[in-house]
CSV table of N, CA, C and O in Angstrom, one decimal:
chain,number,residue,atom,x,y,z
A,1,MET,N,1.1,-4.3,-1.5
A,1,MET,CA,2.3,-4.1,-1.9
A,1,MET,C,2.9,-2.4,-1.5
A,1,MET,O,2.3,-1.3,-1.7
A,2,HIS,N,4.1,-2.5,-1.0
A,2,HIS,CA,4.8,-1.0,-0.4
A,2,HIS,C,5.3,-0.7,-1.7
A,2,HIS,O,5.7,-1.4,-2.5
A,3,THR,N,5.5,0.7,-2.1
A,3,THR,CA,5.7,1.6,-3.0
A,3,THR,C,7.3,1.8,-2.6
A,3,THR,O,7.4,2.7,-1.7
A,4,LEU,N,8.3,1.3,-3.2
A,4,LEU,CA,9.9,1.8,-2.6
A,4,LEU,C,10.3,2.7,-3.6
A,4,LEU,O,11.6,2.9,-3.2
A,5,ILE,N,9.7,3.2,-4.5
A,5,ILE,CA,10.3,3.8,-5.8
A,5,ILE,C,9.8,5.2,-5.4
A,5,ILE,O,8.3,5.5,-5.5
A,6,ARG,N,10.3,6.5,-5.4
A,6,ARG,CA,9.8,7.7,-5.3
A,6,ARG,C,9.3,8.2,-6.4
A,6,ARG,O,9.6,7.7,-7.6
A,7,TRP,N,7.9,8.7,-6.5
A,7,TRP,CA,7.3,9.2,-7.4
A,7,TRP,C,8.1,9.5,-8.7
A,7,TRP,O,7.7,9.6,-9.9
A,8,THR,N,9.4,10.6,-8.6
A,8,THR,CA,9.6,11.4,-9.2
A,8,THR,C,10.6,10.4,-9.8
A,8,THR,O,11.1,10.9,-10.8
A,9,GLN,N,11.2,9.1,-9.4
A,9,GLN,CA,12.2,8.3,-10.1
A,9,GLN,C,11.8,7.7,-11.6
A,9,GLN,O,12.2,6.7,-12.2
A,10,GLU,N,10.3,7.8,-11.7
A,10,GLU,CA,9.8,6.9,-12.6
A,10,GLU,C,9.3,7.9,-13.7
A,10,GLU,O,8.3,8.8,-13.2
A,11,THR,N,8.8,7.8,-14.9
A,11,THR,CA,8.1,8.2,-16.0
A,11,THR,C,6.8,7.8,-16.0
A,11,THR,O,6.2,6.7,-15.2
A,12,PRO,N,5.9,8.5,-16.3
A,12,PRO,CA,4.3,8.3,-16.2
A,12,PRO,C,4.1,6.8,-16.8
A,12,PRO,O,3.2,5.9,-16.4
A,13,ALA,N,4.7,6.4,-17.8
A,13,ALA,CA,4.6,5.0,-18.8
A,13,ALA,C,5.5,4.0,-17.9
A,13,ALA,O,4.5,3.0,-17.7
A,14,GLU,N,6.3,4.6,-17.0
A,14,GLU,CA,6.8,3.1,-16.0
A,14,GLU,C,6.0,2.9,-14.8
A,14,GLU,O,5.6,1.7,-14.9
A,15,ARG,N,5.2,4.0,-14.4
A,15,ARG,CA,4.4,3.8,-13.3
A,15,ARG,C,3.0,3.0,-13.8
A,15,ARG,O,2.8,2.4,-13.1
A,16,THR,N,2.7,3.5,-15.3
A,16,THR,CA,1.6,2.8,-15.7
A,16,THR,C,1.8,1.2,-15.6
A,16,THR,O,1.1,0.6,-15.1
A,17,ASP,N,2.9,0.9,-16.1
A,17,ASP,CA,3.5,-0.5,-16.4
A,17,ASP,C,3.3,-1.1,-15.1
A,17,ASP,O,3.0,-2.3,-14.9
A,18,ARG,N,4.1,-0.4,-14.1
A,18,ARG,CA,4.0,-1.1,-12.8
A,18,ARG,C,2.8,-1.4,-12.4
A,18,ARG,O,2.2,-2.5,-11.7
A,19,PHE,N,1.8,-0.7,-12.2
A,19,PHE,CA,0.5,-0.4,-11.6
A,19,PHE,C,-0.3,-1.5,-12.4
A,19,PHE,O,-1.2,-2.4,-12.0
A,20,LYS,N,-0.1,-1.6,-13.9
A,20,LYS,CA,-0.7,-2.7,-14.7
A,20,LYS,C,0.0,-4.1,-14.2
A,20,LYS,O,-0.8,-5.2,-14.2
A,21,ASP,N,0.9,-4.4,-13.8
A,21,ASP,CA,1.6,-5.5,-13.3
A,21,ASP,C,0.8,-5.8,-12.1
A,21,ASP,O,0.5,-7.0,-11.7
A,22,TRP,N,0.7,-4.9,-11.3
A,22,TRP,CA,0.2,-4.7,-9.8
A,22,TRP,C,-1.6,-5.4,-9.9
A,22,TRP,O,-1.9,-6.4,-9.4
A,23,TYR,N,-2.0,-5.0,-10.8
A,23,TYR,CA,-3.6,-5.4,-11.2
A,23,TYR,C,-3.8,-6.8,-11.6
A,23,TYR,O,-4.4,-7.4,-11.3
A,24,LYS,N,-2.8,-6.9,-12.5
A,24,LYS,CA,-2.8,-8.3,-13.1
A,24,LYS,C,-2.3,-9.3,-12.3
A,24,LYS,O,-3.2,-10.2,-12.2
A,25,THR,N,-1.7,-9.0,-11.2
A,25,THR,CA,-1.0,-10.2,-10.5
A,25,THR,C,-2.0,-10.3,-9.1
A,25,THR,O,-2.4,-11.3,-9.0
A,26,TYR,N,-2.8,-9.1,-9.0
A,26,TYR,CA,-3.7,-9.5,-7.7
A,26,TYR,C,-4.8,-10.0,-8.3
A,26,TYR,O,-5.4,-11.2,-7.6
A,27,THR,N,-5.1,-9.6,-9.8
A,27,THR,CA,-6.6,-10.5,-10.2
A,27,THR,C,-6.5,-11.7,-10.4
A,27,THR,O,-7.1,-12.5,-10.3
A,28,GLU,N,-5.0,-12.2,-10.6
A,28,GLU,CA,-4.5,-13.8,-10.9
A,28,GLU,C,-4.9,-14.4,-9.8
A,28,GLU,O,-5.0,-15.5,-9.7
A,29,TYR,N,-4.4,-13.8,-8.7
A,29,TYR,CA,-4.0,-14.7,-7.2
A,29,TYR,C,-5.5,-14.4,-6.3
A,29,TYR,O,-5.6,-15.3,-5.5
A,30,GLU,N,-6.2,-13.3,-6.3
A,30,GLU,CA,-6.8,-12.8,-5.4
A,30,GLU,C,-8.5,-12.8,-6.0
A,30,GLU,O,-9.3,-12.9,-5.1
A,31,GLY,N,-8.4,-12.3,-7.4
A,31,GLY,CA,-9.7,-12.1,-7.9
A,31,GLY,C,-9.9,-10.8,-8.3
A,31,GLY,O,-8.6,-10.0,-8.1
A,32,GLN,N,-10.7,-10.2,-8.9
A,32,GLN,CA,-11.2,-8.8,-9.2
A,32,GLN,C,-11.0,-7.9,-7.8
A,32,GLN,O,-11.8,-8.0,-6.8
A,33,PRO,N,-10.0,-6.9,-7.7
A,33,PRO,CA,-9.8,-5.8,-6.7
A,33,PRO,C,-11.2,-5.1,-7.0
A,33,PRO,O,-11.8,-4.6,-7.9
A,34,THR,N,-11.7,-4.4,-5.8
A,34,THR,CA,-13.0,-3.9,-5.7
A,34,THR,C,-12.5,-2.5,-4.8
A,34,THR,O,-13.5,-1.5,-5.0
A,35,THR,N,-11.4,-2.3,-4.1
A,35,THR,CA,-11.1,-1.2,-3.3
A,35,THR,C,-9.7,-0.7,-3.7
A,35,THR,O,-9.2,-1.8,-3.8
A,36,VAL,N,-9.2,0.2,-3.2
A,36,VAL,CA,-8.1,0.5,-3.2
A,36,VAL,C,-7.6,1.2,-1.8
A,36,VAL,O,-8.3,2.3,-1.4
A,37,THR,N,-7.0,0.6,-1.0
A,37,THR,CA,-6.7,1.4,0.2
A,37,THR,C,-5.4,1.7,0.7
A,37,THR,O,-4.4,1.5,-0.1
A,38,VAL,N,-5.4,2.5,1.7
A,38,VAL,CA,-4.4,3.6,1.9
A,38,VAL,C,-4.3,3.4,3.3
A,38,VAL,O,-4.9,3.5,4.3
A,39,HIS,N,-2.8,2.8,4.1
A,39,HIS,CA,-2.6,2.6,5.5
A,39,HIS,C,-1.4,3.7,5.8
A,39,HIS,O,-0.5,3.6,4.7
A,40,LYS,N,-1.4,4.2,6.7
A,40,LYS,CA,-0.2,4.8,7.2
A,40,LYS,C,0.8,3.5,8.1
A,40,LYS,O,0.2,2.7,8.8
A,41,VAL,N,1.8,3.4,7.6
A,41,VAL,CA,2.8,1.9,8.2
A,41,VAL,C,3.4,2.5,9.2
A,41,VAL,O,4.3,3.4,9.4
A,42,TYR,N,3.7,1.8,10.5
A,42,TYR,CA,4.2,1.9,11.8
A,42,TYR,C,5.3,0.9,11.9
A,42,TYR,O,4.7,-0.4,11.6
A,43,GLU,N,6.7,1.0,12.3
A,43,GLU,CA,7.2,-0.1,13.1
A,43,GLU,C,7.2,-0.3,14.3
A,43,GLU,O,7.4,0.7,14.9
A,44,ASN,N,6.8,-1.6,15.0
A,44,ASN,CA,6.5,-1.6,16.4
A,44,ASN,C,7.4,-2.5,17.1
A,44,ASN,O,7.9,-3.5,16.4
A,45,TYR,N,8.1,-2.1,17.9
A,45,TYR,CA,9.0,-3.1,19.0
A,45,TYR,C,8.0,-4.1,19.2
A,45,TYR,O,6.9,-4.4,19.8
A,46,GLY,N,8.8,-5.4,19.1
A,46,GLY,CA,7.9,-6.9,19.2
A,46,GLY,C,8.4,-7.2,20.5
A,46,GLY,O,7.8,-8.1,21.1
A,47,GLY,N,9.9,-7.2,20.9
A,47,GLY,CA,10.3,-8.0,22.0
A,47,GLY,C,11.6,-7.9,22.0
A,47,GLY,O,12.4,-7.8,21.2
A,48,PRO,N,12.5,-8.4,23.2
A,48,PRO,CA,13.8,-8.4,23.2
A,48,PRO,C,14.8,-9.7,22.7
A,48,PRO,O,16.1,-9.8,22.7
A,49,GLU,N,13.6,-10.8,22.2
A,49,GLU,CA,14.2,-12.1,21.6
A,49,GLU,C,15.3,-11.8,20.5
A,49,GLU,O,14.9,-11.1,19.6
A,50,GLU,N,16.0,-12.3,20.6
A,50,GLU,CA,17.4,-12.3,19.4
A,50,GLU,C,17.9,-11.1,19.1
A,50,GLU,O,18.0,-10.6,17.9
A,51,GLY,N,18.0,-10.4,20.1
A,51,GLY,CA,18.6,-8.8,20.1
A,51,GLY,C,17.7,-7.9,20.0
A,51,GLY,O,17.8,-7.0,19.5
A,52,GLY,N,16.1,-8.3,20.0
A,52,GLY,CA,15.1,-7.4,19.4
A,52,GLY,C,14.5,-7.6,18.0
A,52,GLY,O,15.3,-7.7,17.2
A,53,TRP,N,13.1,-7.6,18.1
A,53,TRP,CA,12.8,-7.7,16.9
A,53,TRP,C,11.4,-6.8,16.6
A,53,TRP,O,10.9,-6.4,17.4
A,54,THR,N,11.0,-6.1,15.5
A,54,THR,CA,10.0,-5.3,15.1
A,54,THR,C,8.8,-6.1,14.1
A,54,THR,O,9.2,-7.3,13.5
A,55,PHE,N,7.8,-5.6,14.3
A,55,PHE,CA,7.0,-5.8,13.2
A,55,PHE,C,6.2,-4.9,12.9
A,55,PHE,O,6.0,-3.7,13.3
A,56,GLN,N,5.5,-5.2,11.6
A,56,GLN,CA,4.7,-3.6,10.9
A,56,GLN,C,3.3,-3.6,11.3
A,56,GLN,O,2.8,-4.8,11.6
A,57,SER,N,2.6,-2.8,11.6
A,57,SER,CA,1.4,-2.3,11.7
A,57,SER,C,1.0,-1.5,10.8
A,57,SER,O,1.7,-0.1,10.3
A,58,GLY,N,-0.7,-1.0,10.6
A,58,GLY,CA,-1.0,-0.2,9.6
A,58,GLY,C,-1.9,0.5,10.1
A,58,GLY,O,-2.8,-0.3,10.8
A,59,CYS,N,-2.6,1.5,10.0
A,59,CYS,CA,-3.5,2.4,10.4
A,59,CYS,C,-4.5,3.0,9.3
A,59,CYS,O,-3.8,3.6,8.1
A,60,PRO,N,-5.6,2.5,9.1
A,60,PRO,CA,-6.5,2.9,7.8
A,60,PRO,C,-6.5,4.4,7.5
A,60,PRO,O,-6.6,5.1,8.5
A,61,VAL,N,-6.2,4.6,6.5
A,61,VAL,CA,-6.0,6.4,6.0
A,61,VAL,C,-7.6,6.5,5.0
A,61,VAL,O,-8.2,7.3,5.4
A,62,GLU,N,-7.5,5.9,4.2
A,62,GLU,CA,-8.4,5.9,3.4
A,62,GLU,C,-8.8,4.6,2.5
A,62,GLU,O,-8.3,3.8,2.2
A,63,THR,N,-10.1,4.5,2.0
A,63,THR,CA,-10.4,3.8,0.9
A,63,THR,C,-11.1,4.3,-0.2
A,63,THR,O,-12.1,5.0,0.2
A,64,ILE,N,-11.2,3.4,-1.3
A,64,ILE,CA,-11.7,4.3,-2.6
A,64,ILE,C,-12.0,2.9,-3.4
A,64,ILE,O,-11.3,2.1,-3.9
A,65,CYS,N,-13.5,3.0,-3.7
A,65,CYS,CA,-13.7,2.0,-4.4
A,65,CYS,C,-13.5,2.1,-6.0
A,65,CYS,O,-13.7,3.1,-6.5
A,66,ILE,N,-13.5,1.0,-6.9
A,66,ILE,CA,-12.9,1.2,-7.9
A,66,ILE,C,-13.8,0.0,-8.6
A,66,ILE,O,-14.2,-1.4,-7.9
A,67,PHE,N,-14.1,0.3,-10.2
A,67,PHE,CA,-15.2,-0.6,-10.7
A,67,PHE,C,-14.7,-1.1,-11.9
A,67,PHE,O,-14.8,-1.7,-12.8
A,68,SER,N,-13.1,-0.7,-12.3
A,68,SER,CA,-12.6,-1.5,-13.6
A,68,SER,C,-11.1,-1.1,-13.2
A,68,SER,O,-10.6,-0.4,-12.6
A,69,GLU,N,-10.2,-1.4,-14.5
A,69,GLU,CA,-8.9,-1.5,-14.5
A,69,GLU,C,-8.7,-0.3,-14.9
A,69,GLU,O,-7.6,0.3,-14.1
A,70,ALA,N,-9.3,0.6,-15.7
A,70,ALA,CA,-8.7,1.6,-15.7
A,70,ALA,C,-9.1,2.7,-14.7
A,70,ALA,O,-8.1,3.5,-14.6
A,71,GLN,N,-10.0,2.2,-14.2
A,71,GLN,CA,-10.3,3.5,-12.7
A,71,GLN,C,-9.2,3.4,-11.8
A,71,GLN,O,-8.6,4.0,-11.0
A,72,ALA,N,-9.0,1.8,-11.8
A,72,ALA,CA,-7.8,1.6,-10.5
A,72,ALA,C,-6.5,2.2,-11.0
A,72,ALA,O,-6.0,2.6,-9.9
A,73,LEU,N,-6.0,2.0,-12.3
A,73,LEU,CA,-4.9,2.8,-12.7
A,73,LEU,C,-4.8,4.1,-12.3
A,73,LEU,O,-3.8,4.8,-11.8
A,74,ARG,N,-5.9,4.8,-12.8
A,74,ARG,CA,-5.9,6.3,-12.5
A,74,ARG,C,-6.0,6.8,-11.1
A,74,ARG,O,-5.3,7.6,-10.4
A,75,VAL,N,-6.4,5.8,-10.1
A,75,VAL,CA,-6.6,5.9,-8.7
A,75,VAL,C,-5.4,5.6,-8.0
A,75,VAL,O,-4.8,6.5,-7.1
A,76,LEU,N,-4.5,4.7,-8.6
A,76,LEU,CA,-3.1,4.4,-8.1
A,76,LEU,C,-2.1,5.9,-8.3
A,76,LEU,O,-1.5,6.0,-7.5
A,77,HIS,N,-2.4,6.3,-9.5
A,77,HIS,CA,-1.5,7.4,-9.9
A,77,HIS,C,-2.0,8.5,-8.9
A,77,HIS,O,-1.0,9.1,-8.2
A,78,GLU,N,-3.3,8.6,-8.7
A,78,GLU,CA,-3.6,9.9,-8.0
A,78,GLU,C,-2.7,9.7,-6.3
A,78,GLU,O,-2.5,10.6,-6.0
A,79,LEU,N,-3.1,8.6,-6.0
A,79,LEU,CA,-3.0,8.3,-4.6
A,79,LEU,C,-1.1,8.1,-4.5
A,79,LEU,O,-0.5,8.9,-3.3
A,80,HIS,N,-0.7,7.7,-5.7
A,80,HIS,CA,1.0,7.6,-5.0
A,80,HIS,C,1.4,9.3,-5.7
A,80,HIS,O,2.4,9.6,-4.6
A,81,GLU,N,0.9,10.1,-6.3
A,81,GLU,CA,1.2,11.2,-6.4
A,81,GLU,C,1.0,12.0,-5.1
A,81,GLU,O,1.6,12.9,-4.7
A,82,LYS,N,-0.1,11.8,-4.5
A,82,LYS,CA,-0.7,12.4,-3.3
A,82,LYS,C,0.3,12.3,-1.9
A,82,LYS,O,0.8,13.1,-1.3
A,83,TYR,N,0.5,10.7,-1.6
A,83,TYR,CA,1.2,10.7,-0.4
A,83,TYR,C,3.0,10.6,-0.7
A,83,TYR,O,3.4,10.2,0.0
A,84,ASP,N,3.4,10.9,-2.1
A,84,ASP,CA,4.8,10.8,-2.2
A,84,ASP,C,5.2,12.7,-2.4
A,84,ASP,O,6.1,13.1,-2.7
A,85,THR,N,4.3,13.3,-1.2
A,85,THR,CA,4.8,14.6,-1.3
A,85,THR,C,5.4,15.2,0.0
A,85,THR,O,5.4,14.6,0.7
A,86,GLU,N,5.6,16.2,-0.1
A,86,GLU,CA,6.4,17.0,1.2
A,86,GLU,C,5.1,16.9,2.3
A,86,GLU,O,5.4,16.5,3.5
A,87,ASP,N,3.8,17.1,2.0
A,87,ASP,CA,3.0,17.2,3.0
A,87,ASP,C,2.7,15.7,4.2
A,87,ASP,O,2.3,15.8,5.1
A,88,TYR,N,3.3,14.8,3.2
A,88,TYR,CA,3.2,13.2,4.0
A,88,TYR,C,4.7,12.7,4.1
A,88,TYR,O,4.5,11.4,4.2
A,89,ASP,N,5.6,13.4,4.1
A,89,ASP,CA,6.9,13.0,4.7
A,89,ASP,C,7.0,12.6,5.6
A,89,ASP,O,8.0,12.1,6.2
A,90,ASP,N,6.2,12.7,6.7
A,90,ASP,CA,6.2,12.1,8.2
A,90,ASP,C,6.1,10.6,8.5
A,90,ASP,O,6.0,10.0,9.4
A,91,GLY,N,5.6,10.0,7.1
A,91,GLY,CA,5.8,8.3,7.6
A,91,GLY,C,5.8,7.8,6.1
A,91,GLY,O,6.2,8.2,5.1
A,92,THR,N,5.5,6.1,6.4
A,92,THR,CA,5.3,5.4,5.0
A,92,THR,C,4.0,5.0,4.9
A,92,THR,O,3.3,5.1,5.8
A,93,TYR,N,3.6,5.0,3.5
A,93,TYR,CA,2.2,4.6,3.4
A,93,TYR,C,2.0,3.4,2.6
A,93,TYR,O,2.8,3.3,1.1
A,94,ASP,N,1.2,2.7,2.9
A,94,ASP,CA,1.3,1.4,2.1
A,94,ASP,C,-0.2,1.4,1.2
A,94,ASP,O,-1.4,1.9,2.1
A,95,ILE,N,-0.2,1.6,-0.3
A,95,ILE,CA,-1.2,1.5,-1.1
A,95,ILE,C,-1.6,0.3,-1.7
A,95,ILE,O,-0.4,-0.4,-2.4
A,96,CYS,N,-2.5,-0.3,-1.5
A,96,CYS,CA,-2.8,-1.6,-2.0
A,96,CYS,C,-4.4,-1.5,-3.0
A,96,CYS,O,-5.3,-1.1,-2.5
A,97,LEU,N,-4.1,-2.5,-3.8
A,97,LEU,CA,-5.4,-3.1,-4.3
A,97,LEU,C,-6.2,-4.4,-3.1
A,97,LEU,O,-5.5,-4.9,-2.2
A,98,ALA,N,-7.1,-4.2,-2.9
A,98,ALA,CA,-8.2,-4.6,-2.1
A,98,ALA,C,-9.5,-5.1,-2.2
A,98,ALA,O,-10.0,-5.1,-3.6
A,99,GLN,N,-10.3,-6.1,-1.6
A,99,GLN,CA,-11.6,-6.5,-2.0
A,99,GLN,C,-12.6,-6.0,-0.5
A,99,GLN,O,-13.5,-6.9,-0.3
A,100,SER,N,-11.8,-5.2,0.5
A,100,SER,CA,-12.6,-4.6,1.0
A,100,SER,C,-12.1,-3.6,1.7
A,100,SER,O,-11.0,-2.9,1.2
A,101,TYR,N,-12.4,-3.0,2.6
A,101,TYR,CA,-12.2,-1.2,3.2
A,101,TYR,C,-10.8,-1.4,4.1
A,101,TYR,O,-10.3,-2.8,4.6
A,102,ALA,N,-10.3,-0.3,4.2
A,102,ALA,CA,-8.9,-0.4,5.0
A,102,ALA,C,-9.5,-0.5,6.5
A,102,ALA,O,-10.1,0.0,6.9
A,103,ASP,N,-8.5,-1.4,7.0
A,103,ASP,CA,-8.5,-1.8,8.4
A,103,ASP,C,-7.1,-1.7,9.4
A,103,ASP,O,-6.5,-1.9,8.6
A,104,PHE,N,-7.5,-1.8,10.6
A,104,PHE,CA,-6.0,-1.6,11.3
A,104,PHE,C,-5.5,-2.8,11.0
A,104,PHE,O,-6.3,-4.2,10.8
A,105,TYR,N,-4.3,-3.5,11.1
A,105,TYR,CA,-3.7,-4.5,10.4
A,105,TYR,C,-2.2,-4.4,11.5
A,105,TYR,O,-1.7,-3.3,12.0
A,106,PRO,N,-1.6,-5.6,12.3
A,106,PRO,CA,-2.3,-7.2,12.0
A,106,PRO,C,-3.5,-7.1,13.2
A,106,PRO,O,-3.5,-6.3,14.0
A,107,ALA,N,-4.2,-8.0,12.7
A,107,ALA,CA,-5.6,-7.9,13.7
A,107,ALA,C,-5.1,-8.6,15.3
A,107,ALA,O,-5.7,-8.4,16.1
A,108,VAL,N,-4.2,-9.3,15.2
A,108,VAL,CA,-3.2,-10.2,16.4
A,108,VAL,C,-2.2,-9.7,16.2
A,108,VAL,O,-1.6,-9.8,15.6
A,109,ARG,N,-1.5,-9.1,17.6
A,109,ARG,CA,-0.3,-8.9,17.6
A,109,ARG,C,0.6,-10.2,17.8
A,109,ARG,O,0.2,-11.0,18.4
A,110,PRO,N,1.8,-9.8,16.8
A,110,PRO,CA,2.5,-11.1,16.3
A,110,PRO,C,3.5,-11.6,17.8
A,110,PRO,O,3.6,-10.5,18.7
A,111,HIS,N,3.9,-12.7,17.8
A,111,HIS,CA,4.7,-13.0,18.8
A,111,HIS,C,5.8,-14.0,18.8
A,111,HIS,O,6.0,-14.7,17.6
A,112,TYR,N,6.8,-14.1,19.2
A,112,TYR,CA,8.2,-14.7,18.7
A,112,TYR,C,7.9,-16.1,19.1
A,112,TYR,O,7.4,-16.2,20.2
A,113,GLU,N,8.6,-16.7,18.1
A,113,GLU,CA,8.5,-18.1,18.2
A,113,GLU,C,10.1,-18.8,18.0
A,113,GLU,O,10.8,-18.5,17.5
């Protein structure tokens, strides 16, 4: 789940509501999350077909283990605040609920069909 909303554009209550929705949706479709992962996201050139196309890839930055919804919400707040500062303006960061550690993605380079 990419966060397209800057940290400063929401109130703390709005962020908490958004993170609760993330948690509920993840739990409903994937099961109980056990980690929060952070990836630095890059746009890569895929090829010249159809005027050129790109794909996203992610480089793992950190993984934090979580044991409850309350802890997940706290960690999401902390990470979004951390990666929405001027220190990290050099790129886009993907902060996700997960059930494993952060790993490089995609596992296989996509091809044009």
